[in-house]
């Protein structure tokens, strides 16, 4: 089935998310839609899927114009979509999830789950998905949940499949499995639109590539294009994809976590007896699939959550009972995972956001009064140092792009002497140019002698800046390995395989085989 978009324009108020976009996907083609977060990729696909109505342009399937008033119309036309955040009900079985919205019935108008089970079994067997139709969604690992979403689309006879950032929550092994599934779908005649910002995956699987930037198509490329060329198209300038750094010269371990356990509001253990040490002049990266306790570990270090047990110490001082403000004053710099919620105050000016943790200290305050002229003057210096693109430093920070907001957070946290840096997902949502800048600043902080803890789900980022890597799985540290550890070994560890076993499996060539059910779901 051929898909063509002509001049698609989608606006939200005065903001143009998609600007006259043209796209052609041939039958049985894997077409990558490449662009950084916020470029307009997902908006375009949501428009194709009937979730949004375009202001201008048309959609053609097999050269015939179509119009969708909702996803049901898109599904009826042979379009399926696997969203970045899965549309599954956690307490439903696989069969119930596949049937939801298109429930098969018996002649007596009763729900026919047997038919749904049959479809799941048939599609699963055809593509080697190994999915039990009676398994409960919340008991399945993320990679299996994604396969359920694909089964759901195929069960409705999708001939065009949209995959929106499908590898964002997968281990490297699960990513390899997904790529093989995409190849099988292509061989069966399915057309695939693959939305991503990951250059490595695009080059591995795509037949054709369309690059969009700020809502507009800026170029077409082939899979033979090198990553630097693709990155340049995405950003609009030359980009260095790897950061130059000297070999680390770490000193003594000044930051220590011992036996740390954290529970969530439901009393489930999310950080389970974690112990780590970080030395001066060293970057320890915490790697793992999102949701395995990394965020809660960072929050516990900052005092945002109270641990159930264990100790956190800096320069030999126990931080138990210390407030967030006290920890900041002791020289801990913190870059939160969600900058818009935890890192900035949208209605405050850019300069005010640069001193959120120093507003009551000299030179920014005198007695009970803030010194606006000093705040502004010091802020202007940081604008130049951190290459923050803005109209006026007196504008609300909400007027800045995500990348520039992140630079404001970094200017605040790195603009004072630190004894420890904790950065959680420091480049999430940033374009490759901003990523390059952030990595340079973190490495410069390491080189000044600061111990750094970086939490990241992006393996490329981990490899780019880490000196050592701690891998977390289901709240536990599976192992701590050198930065040069092979990607396949890290991928197996991210799926819960112990370090020694992961190394052995890679050495004997079994790392590329499918992760067993017991490893995927030890519970």
XYZ file of C-alpha atoms in Angstrom:
523
model
C 0.000 0.000 0.000
C 1.412 3.382 -1.030
C 1.150 6.415 1.262
C 1.543 10.016 0.188
C 1.227 13.229 2.165
C 0.973 16.470 0.215
C 1.467 19.871 1.797
C 0.320 18.837 5.271
C 0.124 21.856 7.596
C -0.917 21.637 11.239
C -1.126 24.611 13.580
C -1.790 24.980 17.288
C -2.833 28.582 17.739
C -0.037 30.724 16.329
C 2.454 27.847 16.413
C 2.981 25.901 13.192
C 3.944 22.328 14.093
C 3.924 21.035 10.493
C 4.553 23.381 7.576
C 3.610 22.111 4.095
C 5.141 18.659 4.579
C 5.381 16.235 1.656
C 6.147 12.553 2.244
C 5.947 9.438 0.053
C 6.184 5.869 1.388
C 6.209 3.146 -1.253
C 4.588 -0.278 -0.743
C 6.785 -2.541 1.387
C 9.178 0.306 2.240
C 10.641 1.197 5.640
C 10.747 4.972 5.585
C 12.442 6.808 8.453
C 11.114 10.168 9.569
C 14.164 11.671 11.217
C 14.324 14.760 13.399
C 15.040 15.918 16.905
C 12.369 15.976 19.602
C 10.003 18.853 18.883
C 10.691 18.814 15.145
C 7.068 17.861 14.397
C 7.418 14.147 13.622
C 4.804 12.838 16.043
C 2.373 15.640 15.165
C 2.602 14.646 11.513
C 1.918 10.984 12.280
C -0.928 11.824 14.668
C -2.443 13.790 11.797
C -2.045 10.802 9.484
C -3.665 8.564 12.121
C -6.722 10.811 12.422
C -5.948 12.196 15.878
C -5.508 15.698 14.415
C -7.123 17.350 11.417
C -4.714 19.250 9.157
C -5.407 22.872 8.279
C -3.987 22.334 4.796
C -2.884 19.482 2.563
C -4.141 16.022 1.731
C -3.467 12.363 2.440
C -3.469 9.813 -0.365
C -3.488 6.020 -0.106
C -2.752 4.164 -3.337
C -3.123 7.524 -5.109
C -6.668 8.096 -3.799
C -7.354 11.053 -1.459
C -8.711 10.093 1.971
C -9.979 12.097 4.942
C -10.079 10.821 8.516
C -12.374 12.108 11.253
C -10.683 9.898 13.843
C -8.375 6.906 14.351
C -11.198 4.520 13.466
C -11.223 5.861 9.916
C -7.439 5.482 9.689
C -7.602 1.896 10.933
C -10.362 1.108 8.436
C -8.104 2.486 5.679
C -5.312 0.085 6.693
C -3.187 2.333 8.917
C -1.906 1.146 12.310
C 0.115 3.089 14.846
C 2.309 2.026 17.753
C 2.631 5.088 19.957
C 5.770 5.989 21.902
C 3.743 5.605 25.108
C 1.846 2.352 24.727
C -1.965 2.450 24.636
C -2.461 -0.671 26.761
C -4.554 -1.335 29.871
C -2.157 -2.790 32.489
C -4.688 -5.181 34.086
C -5.981 -6.583 30.773
C -4.666 -9.756 29.191
C -2.957 -9.639 25.808
C -6.091 -10.988 24.112
C -8.297 -8.413 25.835
C -5.920 -5.619 24.842
C -5.902 -6.709 21.204
C -9.703 -6.946 21.156
C -10.304 -3.598 22.872
C -12.240 -1.207 20.638
C -12.893 -3.847 17.972
C -14.351 -6.601 20.137
C -15.179 -9.811 18.257
C -18.539 -11.280 19.237
C -20.340 -14.581 18.975
C -23.662 -14.966 17.178
C -25.281 -14.237 20.522
C -23.474 -10.858 20.656
C -21.183 -12.046 23.456
C -17.524 -11.116 23.591
C -15.528 -13.761 21.734
C -12.126 -13.765 23.412
C -11.389 -17.081 21.729
C -11.198 -15.269 18.398
C -8.880 -12.660 19.929
C -6.645 -15.403 21.342
C -6.544 -17.086 17.944
C -5.416 -13.866 16.272
C -2.721 -13.255 18.870
C -1.435 -16.826 18.539
C -1.470 -16.745 14.736
C 0.310 -13.386 14.360
C 2.743 -14.189 17.173
C 3.682 -17.476 15.509
C 4.028 -15.864 12.081
C 6.563 -13.312 13.285
C 8.142 -15.231 16.159
C 6.832 -12.837 18.818
C 6.459 -15.537 21.491
C 3.502 -13.782 23.175
C 1.060 -15.652 25.421
C -2.479 -14.356 24.700
C -3.469 -14.926 28.334
C -0.516 -13.006 29.845
C -1.419 -9.857 31.790
C 0.016 -6.673 30.270
C 1.536 -5.302 33.493
C 3.458 -8.562 33.952
C 5.166 -8.264 30.552
C 8.514 -6.531 29.979
C 8.508 -3.407 27.844
C 9.738 -5.132 24.687
C 6.912 -7.680 24.887
C 4.349 -4.915 25.450
C 5.544 -3.263 22.268
C 5.048 -6.530 20.372
C 1.485 -6.631 21.722
C 0.915 -3.165 20.208
C 2.217 -4.431 16.859
C -0.030 -7.519 17.073
C -2.982 -5.229 17.799
C -2.290 -3.200 14.651
C -1.737 -6.271 12.471
C -4.892 -7.929 13.790
C -6.801 -5.033 12.219
C -5.180 -5.661 8.836
C -2.784 -2.719 8.932
C -0.906 -2.374 5.658
C 0.832 0.839 6.745
C 2.394 0.733 10.225
C 3.579 3.843 12.062
C 6.189 3.244 14.765
C 6.654 6.363 16.925
C 10.079 6.374 18.654
C 9.776 2.584 19.072
C 13.218 2.030 20.640
C 13.009 4.734 23.324
C 12.351 2.219 26.122
C 14.109 -0.867 24.752
C 17.410 -2.522 25.617
C 19.908 -2.917 22.733
C 18.924 -6.575 22.344
C 15.218 -5.687 22.222
C 16.058 -3.003 19.650
C 17.800 -5.611 17.489
C 14.747 -7.868 17.799
C 12.455 -5.000 16.745
C 14.614 -4.292 13.700
C 14.322 -7.953 12.684
C 10.536 -7.767 13.157
C 10.428 -4.691 10.916
C 12.342 -6.591 8.239
C 9.822 -9.443 8.438
C 6.912 -7.027 8.161
C 8.514 -5.402 5.146
C 9.023 -8.829 3.516
C 5.295 -9.428 4.026
C 4.435 -6.242 2.141
C 3.784 -3.926 5.086
C 4.855 -0.304 4.644
C 6.464 1.178 7.764
C 6.981 4.776 8.852
C 9.725 4.711 11.465
C 9.871 7.887 13.602
C 13.141 8.377 15.447
C 15.998 10.713 16.325
C 18.550 7.884 16.632
C 20.942 7.936 13.709
C 22.398 4.460 14.235
C 19.002 2.782 13.918
C 17.991 4.781 10.853
C 21.062 3.654 8.975
C 20.507 0.040 10.051
C 16.923 -0.381 8.828
C 15.616 2.428 6.612
C 15.127 2.233 2.843
C 14.537 5.976 2.622
C 14.938 8.904 5.026
C 13.058 12.192 5.288
C 14.553 14.760 7.666
C 12.384 17.437 9.247
C 13.475 20.413 11.305
C 11.186 22.894 13.027
C 8.154 21.481 11.280
C 9.518 21.540 7.733
C 11.130 18.977 5.450
C 14.777 19.993 5.099
C 16.077 17.087 3.080
C 15.923 13.517 1.853
C 18.754 11.092 2.521
C 19.776 7.508 1.904
C 20.830 4.954 4.530
C 24.348 5.220 3.111
C 24.587 8.794 4.422
C 26.976 8.993 7.348
C 25.773 9.998 10.794
C 27.473 13.395 10.689
C 25.663 14.262 7.470
C 22.301 13.248 8.948
C 23.011 15.151 12.154
C 23.870 18.243 10.125
C 20.531 18.038 8.323
C 18.681 17.686 11.628
C 20.383 20.669 13.280
C 21.322 22.877 10.372
C 25.067 22.987 11.041
C 28.077 20.702 11.396
C 27.973 18.638 14.586
C 30.615 16.539 16.332
C 28.880 13.370 17.482
C 31.616 12.305 19.887
C 33.084 14.476 22.615
C 36.836 14.712 22.989
C 37.925 13.954 26.520
C 41.199 13.155 28.207
C 41.784 9.903 30.041
C 40.414 10.266 33.575
C 42.768 10.855 36.456
C 40.456 10.130 39.394
C 41.358 10.881 42.980
C 39.857 9.522 46.166
C 36.234 8.433 46.442
C 34.435 11.396 48.034
C 30.820 10.410 47.280
C 29.441 7.179 48.682
C 26.070 5.400 48.764
C 25.761 2.325 50.981
C 22.860 -0.128 51.155
C 20.342 2.430 49.873
C 16.739 1.244 49.716
C 13.839 3.431 48.569
C 10.144 2.534 48.424
C 7.408 4.322 46.495
C 3.972 5.418 47.708
C 2.604 1.906 47.273
C 5.441 0.509 49.430
C 7.050 -1.198 46.431
C 10.860 -1.287 46.537
C 12.202 0.891 43.692
C 15.839 1.140 44.834
C 17.038 -2.111 46.342
C 20.183 -2.145 48.508
C 22.295 -0.027 46.136
C 25.930 0.777 46.904
C 28.190 2.943 44.734
C 31.324 5.090 45.113
C 32.351 8.003 42.902
C 35.827 9.494 42.897
C 37.020 13.036 42.303
C 37.483 13.717 38.601
C 35.313 10.776 37.511
C 31.997 10.368 35.685
C 29.924 7.403 36.831
C 27.007 6.827 34.456
C 23.915 5.021 35.750
C 22.556 3.089 32.756
C 19.358 1.102 32.370
C 15.963 1.037 30.730
C 13.767 3.831 32.066
C 11.853 2.894 35.209
C 14.424 0.674 36.909
C 15.090 2.904 39.912
C 17.610 5.339 38.442
C 15.381 8.389 38.906
C 14.557 7.477 42.496
C 18.257 6.982 43.250
C 19.038 10.510 42.022
C 16.102 11.934 43.974
C 17.275 10.212 47.154
C 20.751 11.716 46.736
C 19.181 15.175 46.546
C 16.833 14.591 49.478
C 13.713 14.736 47.321
C 12.676 11.321 48.651
C 13.477 9.779 52.029
C 15.203 6.381 51.786
C 13.900 3.442 53.795
C 17.452 2.499 54.761
C 21.081 3.054 53.837
C 23.482 5.994 53.892
C 24.541 8.771 51.517
C 27.762 10.607 52.311
C 29.799 13.382 50.715
C 33.382 14.032 51.794
C 32.780 11.727 54.760
C 29.682 13.622 55.970
C 26.393 11.723 56.272
C 23.634 13.621 54.441
C 20.788 11.966 56.368
C 18.198 14.491 57.474
C 19.630 17.260 55.301
C 17.058 19.237 53.286
C 17.344 19.834 49.544
C 18.426 23.412 50.233
C 21.114 22.273 52.647
C 22.440 19.765 50.118
C 22.602 22.450 47.443
C 24.481 24.715 49.845
C 26.953 21.905 50.522
C 27.956 22.008 46.863
C 25.721 19.436 45.171
C 24.675 20.469 41.686
C 21.470 18.834 40.473
C 20.108 18.698 36.914
C 16.623 17.145 37.238
C 15.077 14.673 34.831
C 12.096 16.919 34.078
C 13.438 20.433 33.642
C 10.032 22.011 32.991
C 8.584 20.711 36.279
C 11.593 20.500 38.589
C 14.286 22.627 36.966
C 12.745 25.989 36.122
C 9.818 28.230 37.054
C 8.166 29.117 33.766
C 6.807 32.522 34.785
C 10.129 33.723 36.248
C 12.597 35.571 34.052
C 15.590 33.826 32.556
C 17.954 35.667 34.900
C 15.842 34.773 37.950
C 15.926 31.098 37.013
C 19.714 31.278 36.962
C 19.805 31.981 40.719
C 16.929 29.900 42.118
C 19.250 28.280 44.665
C 21.295 31.425 45.384
C 18.646 34.147 45.462
C 19.178 34.954 49.161
C 22.981 35.028 49.062
C 25.494 37.708 48.095
C 25.964 39.168 45.579
C 22.392 38.528 44.486
C 20.861 39.683 47.775
C 21.602 42.337 50.359
C 19.829 41.741 53.632
C 16.209 40.937 52.785
C 16.361 42.502 49.328
C 17.295 40.967 45.991
C 19.648 43.004 43.812
C 18.015 42.964 40.320
C 20.900 44.764 38.617
C 23.389 42.193 39.906
C 21.099 39.292 38.983
C 20.785 40.641 35.478
C 24.497 41.423 35.085
C 25.613 37.989 36.284
C 22.967 36.395 34.104
C 24.279 38.145 31.010
C 27.710 36.636 31.677
C 26.201 33.137 31.821
C 24.281 33.733 28.585
C 27.585 34.162 26.786
C 29.394 31.370 28.608
C 26.659 28.799 28.015
C 25.627 29.972 24.541
C 21.989 30.540 25.541
C 19.932 31.745 22.570
C 17.371 34.333 23.681
C 15.759 37.651 22.834
C 16.040 39.234 26.282
C 17.263 37.922 29.598
C 14.202 39.595 31.128
C 11.811 37.357 29.180
C 10.052 34.482 31.006
C 12.052 31.291 30.672
C 8.969 29.630 29.160
C 9.746 31.559 25.954
C 12.952 29.542 25.438
C 13.314 26.263 23.559
C 13.858 23.108 25.584
C 17.559 23.051 24.750
C 18.059 26.629 25.897
C 16.083 25.994 29.086
C 18.440 23.108 29.786
C 21.398 25.424 29.275
C 19.892 27.801 31.853
C 19.656 24.924 34.347
C 23.259 23.966 33.608
C 24.425 27.567 33.959
C 22.855 27.672 37.413
C 24.193 24.326 38.609
C 27.662 24.571 37.037
C 28.078 28.274 37.670
C 29.227 27.741 41.265
C 31.890 25.581 42.932
C 30.671 21.995 43.225
C 31.629 19.023 45.349
C 29.270 16.698 43.439
C 27.260 16.878 40.201
C 24.125 14.751 39.772
C 22.533 15.047 36.326
C 19.488 12.976 35.435
C 18.776 12.575 31.693
C 20.817 15.740 31.007
C 20.181 15.744 27.247
C 16.659 14.320 27.004
C 14.739 16.153 24.297
C 17.753 18.139 23.084
C 18.996 18.414 19.506
C 22.375 16.967 18.668
C 23.993 20.393 18.759
C 22.811 21.058 22.310
C 23.850 17.528 23.312
C 27.370 18.267 22.096
C 27.510 21.401 24.269
C 26.083 19.719 27.400
C 28.566 16.848 27.178
C 31.485 19.274 26.907
C 30.345 21.103 30.050
C 29.929 17.892 32.048
C 33.379 16.673 31.004
C 34.857 20.060 31.910
C 33.314 19.717 35.389
C 34.891 16.266 35.705
C 38.239 17.657 34.616
C 38.023 20.270 37.378
C 37.983 17.395 39.896
C 34.261 17.120 40.632
C 32.755 13.631 41.055
C 29.847 13.327 38.591
C 26.860 10.970 38.560
C 24.998 10.934 35.235
C 21.715 9.041 34.892
C 20.910 8.256 31.257
C 18.825 5.775 29.275
C 20.737 6.659 26.078
C 23.597 4.217 25.568
C 25.313 6.515 23.063
C 25.437 9.193 25.736
C 26.730 6.734 28.323
C 29.542 5.604 26.023
C 30.358 9.188 25.076
C 30.988 10.619 28.539
C 31.247 7.841 31.157
C 34.436 6.713 32.855
C 32.609 3.846 34.593
C 29.084 2.495 34.105
C 26.714 1.160 36.770
C 23.807 -0.779 35.261
C 20.486 -0.867 37.134
C 17.709 -3.414 36.690
C 14.591 -3.539 38.854
C 16.111 -1.292 41.473
C 19.400 -3.154 41.841
C 22.882 -2.507 40.490
C 23.573 -5.513 38.267
C 27.227 -4.534 37.927
C 29.691 -1.671 37.554
C 31.850 -1.952 34.432
C 34.491 0.088 32.558
C 33.423 2.566 29.887
C 34.830 0.339 27.140
C 32.461 -2.543 27.918
C 30.840 -3.871 24.703
C 27.340 -2.650 23.894
C 25.988 -6.218 23.796
C 27.218 -6.862 27.336
C 25.549 -3.698 28.621
C 22.359 -4.609 26.794
C 22.177 -8.005 28.500
C 22.898 -6.418 31.871
C 20.085 -3.910 31.266
C 17.808 -6.940 30.894
C 18.937 -8.301 34.269
C 21.726 -10.652 33.211
C 24.638 -10.608 35.712
C 27.895 -9.139 34.430
C 29.885 -12.407 34.334
C 27.109 -14.247 32.511
C 26.640 -11.363 30.061
C 30.361 -11.390 29.235
C 30.324 -15.158 28.750
C 27.287 -15.021 26.463
C 28.840 -12.325 24.295
C 32.106 -14.248 24.054
C 30.360 -17.449 22.927
C 28.160 -15.527 20.468
C 24.803 -16.036 22.169
C 24.208 -12.352 23.040
C 22.175 -11.771 19.915
C 19.719 -14.544 20.728
C 16.363 -13.648 22.175
C 16.361 -13.002 25.900
C 14.623 -15.877 27.632
C 11.284 -15.420 29.325
C 12.840 -15.933 32.744
C 15.299 -13.097 32.128
C 12.643 -10.791 30.732
C 10.223 -11.356 33.560
C 11.891 -12.855 36.611
C 8.856 -12.009 38.705
